[in-house]
Amino acid sequence: MIGARHVQRDSAEPSERRLLNIVEEMALASGIAVPLAFVMDDQRTINAFAAGYSPHQAAVIVTRGALENLNRDELQGVVAHEFSHILNGDMRLNVTLIGVIAGIVLFGSIGAFLMGGGRSEGGENARARFDFRLFLL
């Protein structure tokens, strides 16, 4: 979906081995299971994010640009920042907020549909449809 590739433990690429080592070190230091590591090969910008609903289902995703342009200490800082999101439950909060926003949009869409979508319609038939829609609410 996002174009990320899972980094295999037996990867021969040094930058990917370095990423896996850093992710494993951070997991050991923070006391959580080692999250999956992914690379977005087509992204040359420096970026990273964490995904998953809980620490046991987490993944750390970094861009190819981050792997190629950051030294080990810098990449470790980026991965540590993503681990802070995992440990603080930010991913769960984001999923919850997405659900709340989707619910609000759904109710707004239903309301707009029932109220005629904001179109002005004239005549007695329009009044009857309006009354019926209010009755449904």
PDB file of C-alpha atoms in Angstrom:
ATOM      1  CA  MET A   1       0.000   0.000   0.000  1.00  0.00           C
ATOM      2  CA  ILE A   2       2.759   2.498   0.843  1.00  0.00           C
ATOM      3  CA  GLY A   3       5.439   0.876  -1.287  1.00  0.00           C
ATOM      4  CA  ALA A   4       7.598  -0.285   1.599  1.00  0.00           C
ATOM      5  CA  ARG A   5       9.652  -3.461   1.421  1.00  0.00           C
ATOM      6  CA  HIS A   6      10.264  -5.698   4.431  1.00  0.00           C
ATOM      7  CA  VAL A   7      13.956  -5.841   5.311  1.00  0.00           C
ATOM      8  CA  GLN A   8      14.957  -9.481   5.664  1.00  0.00           C
ATOM      9  CA  ARG A   9      17.316 -10.563   8.427  1.00  0.00           C
ATOM     10  CA  ASP A  10      19.699 -12.045   5.852  1.00  0.00           C
ATOM     11  CA  SER A  11      19.930  -8.864   3.770  1.00  0.00           C
ATOM     12  CA  ALA A  12      23.361  -8.443   2.200  1.00  0.00           C
ATOM     13  CA  GLU A  13      23.040  -4.664   1.905  1.00  0.00           C
ATOM     14  CA  PRO A  14      25.126  -2.935   4.611  1.00  0.00           C
ATOM     15  CA  SER A  15      22.689  -0.041   5.118  1.00  0.00           C
ATOM     16  CA  GLU A  16      19.827  -2.483   5.691  1.00  0.00           C
ATOM     17  CA  ARG A  17      21.920  -4.565   8.123  1.00  0.00           C
ATOM     18  CA  ARG A  18      22.717  -1.338   9.981  1.00  0.00           C
ATOM     19  CA  LEU A  19      18.994  -0.503  10.186  1.00  0.00           C
ATOM     20  CA  LEU A  20      18.164  -3.970  11.530  1.00  0.00           C
ATOM     21  CA  ASN A  21      20.940  -3.715  14.124  1.00  0.00           C
ATOM     22  CA  ILE A  22      19.679  -0.326  15.293  1.00  0.00           C
ATOM     23  CA  VAL A  23      16.062  -1.518  15.500  1.00  0.00           C
ATOM     24  CA  GLU A  24      17.148  -4.590  17.499  1.00  0.00           C
ATOM     25  CA  GLU A  25      19.270  -2.454  19.855  1.00  0.00           C
ATOM     26  CA  MET A  26      16.384  -0.044  20.470  1.00  0.00           C
ATOM     27  CA  ALA A  27      13.962  -2.891  21.125  1.00  0.00           C
ATOM     28  CA  LEU A  28      16.355  -4.467  23.612  1.00  0.00           C
ATOM     29  CA  ALA A  29      16.943  -1.139  25.363  1.00  0.00           C
ATOM     30  CA  SER A  30      13.216  -0.351  25.571  1.00  0.00           C
ATOM     31  CA  GLY A  31      12.105  -3.849  26.559  1.00  0.00           C
ATOM     32  CA  ILE A  32       9.686  -4.496  23.706  1.00  0.00           C
ATOM     33  CA  ALA A  33       9.568  -7.077  20.938  1.00  0.00           C
ATOM     34  CA  VAL A  34      11.655  -6.238  17.903  1.00  0.00           C
ATOM     35  CA  PRO A  35       9.372  -4.473  15.413  1.00  0.00           C
ATOM     36  CA  LEU A  36       9.507  -5.289  11.736  1.00  0.00           C
ATOM     37  CA  ALA A  37      11.702  -2.991   9.661  1.00  0.00           C
ATOM     38  CA  PHE A  38      10.681  -1.719   6.236  1.00  0.00           C
ATOM     39  CA  VAL A  39      12.336   0.487   3.620  1.00  0.00           C
ATOM     40  CA  MET A  40      10.565   2.734   1.135  1.00  0.00           C
ATOM     41  CA  ASP A  41      13.006   2.283  -1.754  1.00  0.00           C
ATOM     42  CA  ASP A  42      11.446   4.882  -4.055  1.00  0.00           C
ATOM     43  CA  GLN A  43      11.648   7.704  -1.492  1.00  0.00           C
ATOM     44  CA  ARG A  44      14.925   9.649  -1.571  1.00  0.00           C
ATOM     45  CA  THR A  45      13.880  12.111   1.128  1.00  0.00           C
ATOM     46  CA  ILE A  46      14.914  11.575   4.731  1.00  0.00           C
ATOM     47  CA  ASN A  47      11.893  10.370   6.655  1.00  0.00           C
ATOM     48  CA  ALA A  48      10.642   7.591   8.912  1.00  0.00           C
ATOM     49  CA  PHE A  49       7.496   6.586  10.747  1.00  0.00           C
ATOM     50  CA  ALA A  50       6.109   3.933  13.037  1.00  0.00           C
ATOM     51  CA  ALA A  51       3.039   1.855  12.258  1.00  0.00           C
ATOM     52  CA  GLY A  52       0.954  -0.714  14.100  1.00  0.00           C
ATOM     53  CA  TYR A  53      -1.674  -0.709  16.809  1.00  0.00           C
ATOM     54  CA  SER A  54       0.457  -1.863  19.748  1.00  0.00           C
ATOM     55  CA  PRO A  55       4.150  -2.356  20.586  1.00  0.00           C
ATOM     56  CA  HIS A  56       3.818  -6.057  19.801  1.00  0.00           C
ATOM     57  CA  GLN A  57       2.435  -5.306  16.329  1.00  0.00           C
ATOM     58  CA  ALA A  58       4.721  -2.385  15.516  1.00  0.00           C
ATOM     59  CA  ALA A  59       6.806  -1.688  12.452  1.00  0.00           C
ATOM     60  CA  VAL A  60       9.430   0.943  11.762  1.00  0.00           C
ATOM     61  CA  ILE A  61       9.558   2.271   8.219  1.00  0.00           C
ATOM     62  CA  VAL A  62      12.414   4.398   6.882  1.00  0.00           C
ATOM     63  CA  THR A  63      12.999   5.888   3.466  1.00  0.00           C
ATOM     64  CA  ARG A  64      15.890   5.002   1.181  1.00  0.00           C
ATOM     65  CA  GLY A  65      17.059   8.588   1.602  1.00  0.00           C
ATOM     66  CA  ALA A  66      17.395   8.105   5.354  1.00  0.00           C
ATOM     67  CA  LEU A  67      19.463   4.952   4.866  1.00  0.00           C
ATOM     68  CA  GLU A  68      21.744   6.562   2.293  1.00  0.00           C
ATOM     69  CA  ASN A  69      22.218  10.016   3.839  1.00  0.00           C
ATOM     70  CA  LEU A  70      22.303   9.486   7.606  1.00  0.00           C
ATOM     71  CA  ASN A  71      25.262   8.141   9.510  1.00  0.00           C
ATOM     72  CA  ARG A  72      24.732   5.504  12.195  1.00  0.00           C
ATOM     73  CA  ASP A  73      24.241   7.986  15.044  1.00  0.00           C
ATOM     74  CA  GLU A  74      21.744  10.051  13.049  1.00  0.00           C
ATOM     75  CA  LEU A  75      19.791   6.977  11.954  1.00  0.00           C
ATOM     76  CA  GLN A  76      19.798   5.757  15.544  1.00  0.00           C
ATOM     77  CA  GLY A  77      18.275   9.080  16.623  1.00  0.00           C
ATOM     78  CA  VAL A  78      15.567   8.817  13.970  1.00  0.00           C
ATOM     79  CA  VAL A  79      14.734   5.225  14.947  1.00  0.00           C
ATOM     80  CA  ALA A  80      14.736   6.190  18.643  1.00  0.00           C
ATOM     81  CA  HIS A  81      12.212   8.913  17.850  1.00  0.00           C
ATOM     82  CA  GLU A  82       9.981   6.350  16.136  1.00  0.00           C
ATOM     83  CA  PHE A  83      10.332   4.051  19.153  1.00  0.00           C
ATOM     84  CA  SER A  84       9.060   6.902  21.331  1.00  0.00           C
ATOM     85  CA  HIS A  85       5.880   6.898  19.234  1.00  0.00           C
ATOM     86  CA  ILE A  86       5.559   3.136  19.722  1.00  0.00           C
ATOM     87  CA  LEU A  87       6.136   3.304  23.487  1.00  0.00           C
ATOM     88  CA  ASN A  88       3.821   6.297  24.030  1.00  0.00           C
ATOM     89  CA  GLY A  89       0.917   4.656  22.205  1.00  0.00           C
ATOM     90  CA  ASP A  90       0.774   7.389  19.570  1.00  0.00           C
ATOM     91  CA  MET A  91      -0.186   4.876  16.894  1.00  0.00           C
ATOM     92  CA  ARG A  92      -3.214   3.724  18.897  1.00  0.00           C
ATOM     93  CA  LEU A  93      -4.237   7.356  19.425  1.00  0.00           C
ATOM     94  CA  ASN A  94      -3.951   8.033  15.682  1.00  0.00           C
ATOM     95  CA  VAL A  95      -6.117   5.026  14.830  1.00  0.00           C
ATOM     96  CA  THR A  96      -8.706   6.163  17.392  1.00  0.00           C
ATOM     97  CA  LEU A  97      -8.720   9.706  15.999  1.00  0.00           C
ATOM     98  CA  ILE A  98      -9.136   8.403  12.464  1.00  0.00           C
ATOM     99  CA  GLY A  99     -12.167   6.401  13.635  1.00  0.00           C
ATOM    100  CA  VAL A 100     -13.708   9.417  15.364  1.00  0.00           C
ATOM    101  CA  ILE A 101     -13.164  11.657  12.349  1.00  0.00           C
ATOM    102  CA  ALA A 102     -14.570   9.008   9.998  1.00  0.00           C
ATOM    103  CA  GLY A 103     -17.666   8.764  12.224  1.00  0.00           C
ATOM    104  CA  ILE A 104     -18.166  12.524  12.174  1.00  0.00           C
ATOM    105  CA  VAL A 105     -17.808  12.607   8.387  1.00  0.00           C
ATOM    106  CA  LEU A 106     -20.257   9.710   8.069  1.00  0.00           C
ATOM    107  CA  PHE A 107     -22.896  11.434  10.212  1.00  0.00           C
ATOM    108  CA  GLY A 108     -22.361  14.672   8.302  1.00  0.00           C
ATOM    109  CA  SER A 109     -22.760  12.880   4.980  1.00  0.00           C
ATOM    110  CA  ILE A 110     -25.916  11.124   6.139  1.00  0.00           C
ATOM    111  CA  GLY A 111     -27.297  14.432   7.399  1.00  0.00           C
ATOM    112  CA  ALA A 112     -26.496  16.179   4.132  1.00  0.00           C
ATOM    113  CA  PHE A 113     -28.145  13.381   2.178  1.00  0.00           C
ATOM    114  CA  LEU A 114     -31.268  13.430   4.330  1.00  0.00           C
ATOM    115  CA  MET A 115     -31.497  17.197   4.114  1.00  0.00           C
ATOM    116  CA  GLY A 116     -31.209  17.190   0.337  1.00  0.00           C
ATOM    117  CA  GLY A 117     -27.515  17.800   0.049  1.00  0.00           C
ATOM    118  CA  GLY A 118     -27.886  21.563   0.341  1.00  0.00           C
ATOM    119  CA  ARG A 119     -29.807  21.876  -2.922  1.00  0.00           C
ATOM    120  CA  SER A 120     -32.707  24.259  -2.998  1.00  0.00           C
ATOM    121  CA  GLU A 121     -35.859  22.641  -4.264  1.00  0.00           C
ATOM    122  CA  GLY A 122     -39.159  24.452  -4.597  1.00  0.00           C
ATOM    123  CA  GLY A 123     -42.786  23.430  -4.324  1.00  0.00           C
ATOM    124  CA  GLU A 124     -44.900  21.340  -2.007  1.00  0.00           C
ATOM    125  CA  ASN A 125     -43.024  18.144  -2.862  1.00  0.00           C
ATOM    126  CA  ALA A 126     -39.840  19.672  -1.477  1.00  0.00           C
ATOM    127  CA  ARG A 127     -41.602  20.503   1.794  1.00  0.00           C
ATOM    128  CA  ALA A 128     -42.936  16.938   2.068  1.00  0.00           C
ATOM    129  CA  ARG A 129     -39.450  15.471   1.468  1.00  0.00           C
ATOM    130  CA  PHE A 130     -38.012  17.807   4.115  1.00  0.00           C
ATOM    131  CA  ASP A 131     -40.658  16.762   6.650  1.00  0.00           C
ATOM    132  CA  PHE A 132     -40.053  13.077   5.889  1.00  0.00           C
ATOM    133  CA  ARG A 133     -36.290  13.469   6.313  1.00  0.00           C
ATOM    134  CA  LEU A 134     -36.782  15.171   9.657  1.00  0.00           C
ATOM    135  CA  PHE A 135     -39.071  12.319  10.680  1.00  0.00           C
ATOM    136  CA  LEU A 136     -36.280   9.842   9.830  1.00  0.00           C
ATOM    137  CA  LEU A 137     -33.846  11.669  12.074  1.00  0.00           C
TER     138      LEU A 137
END
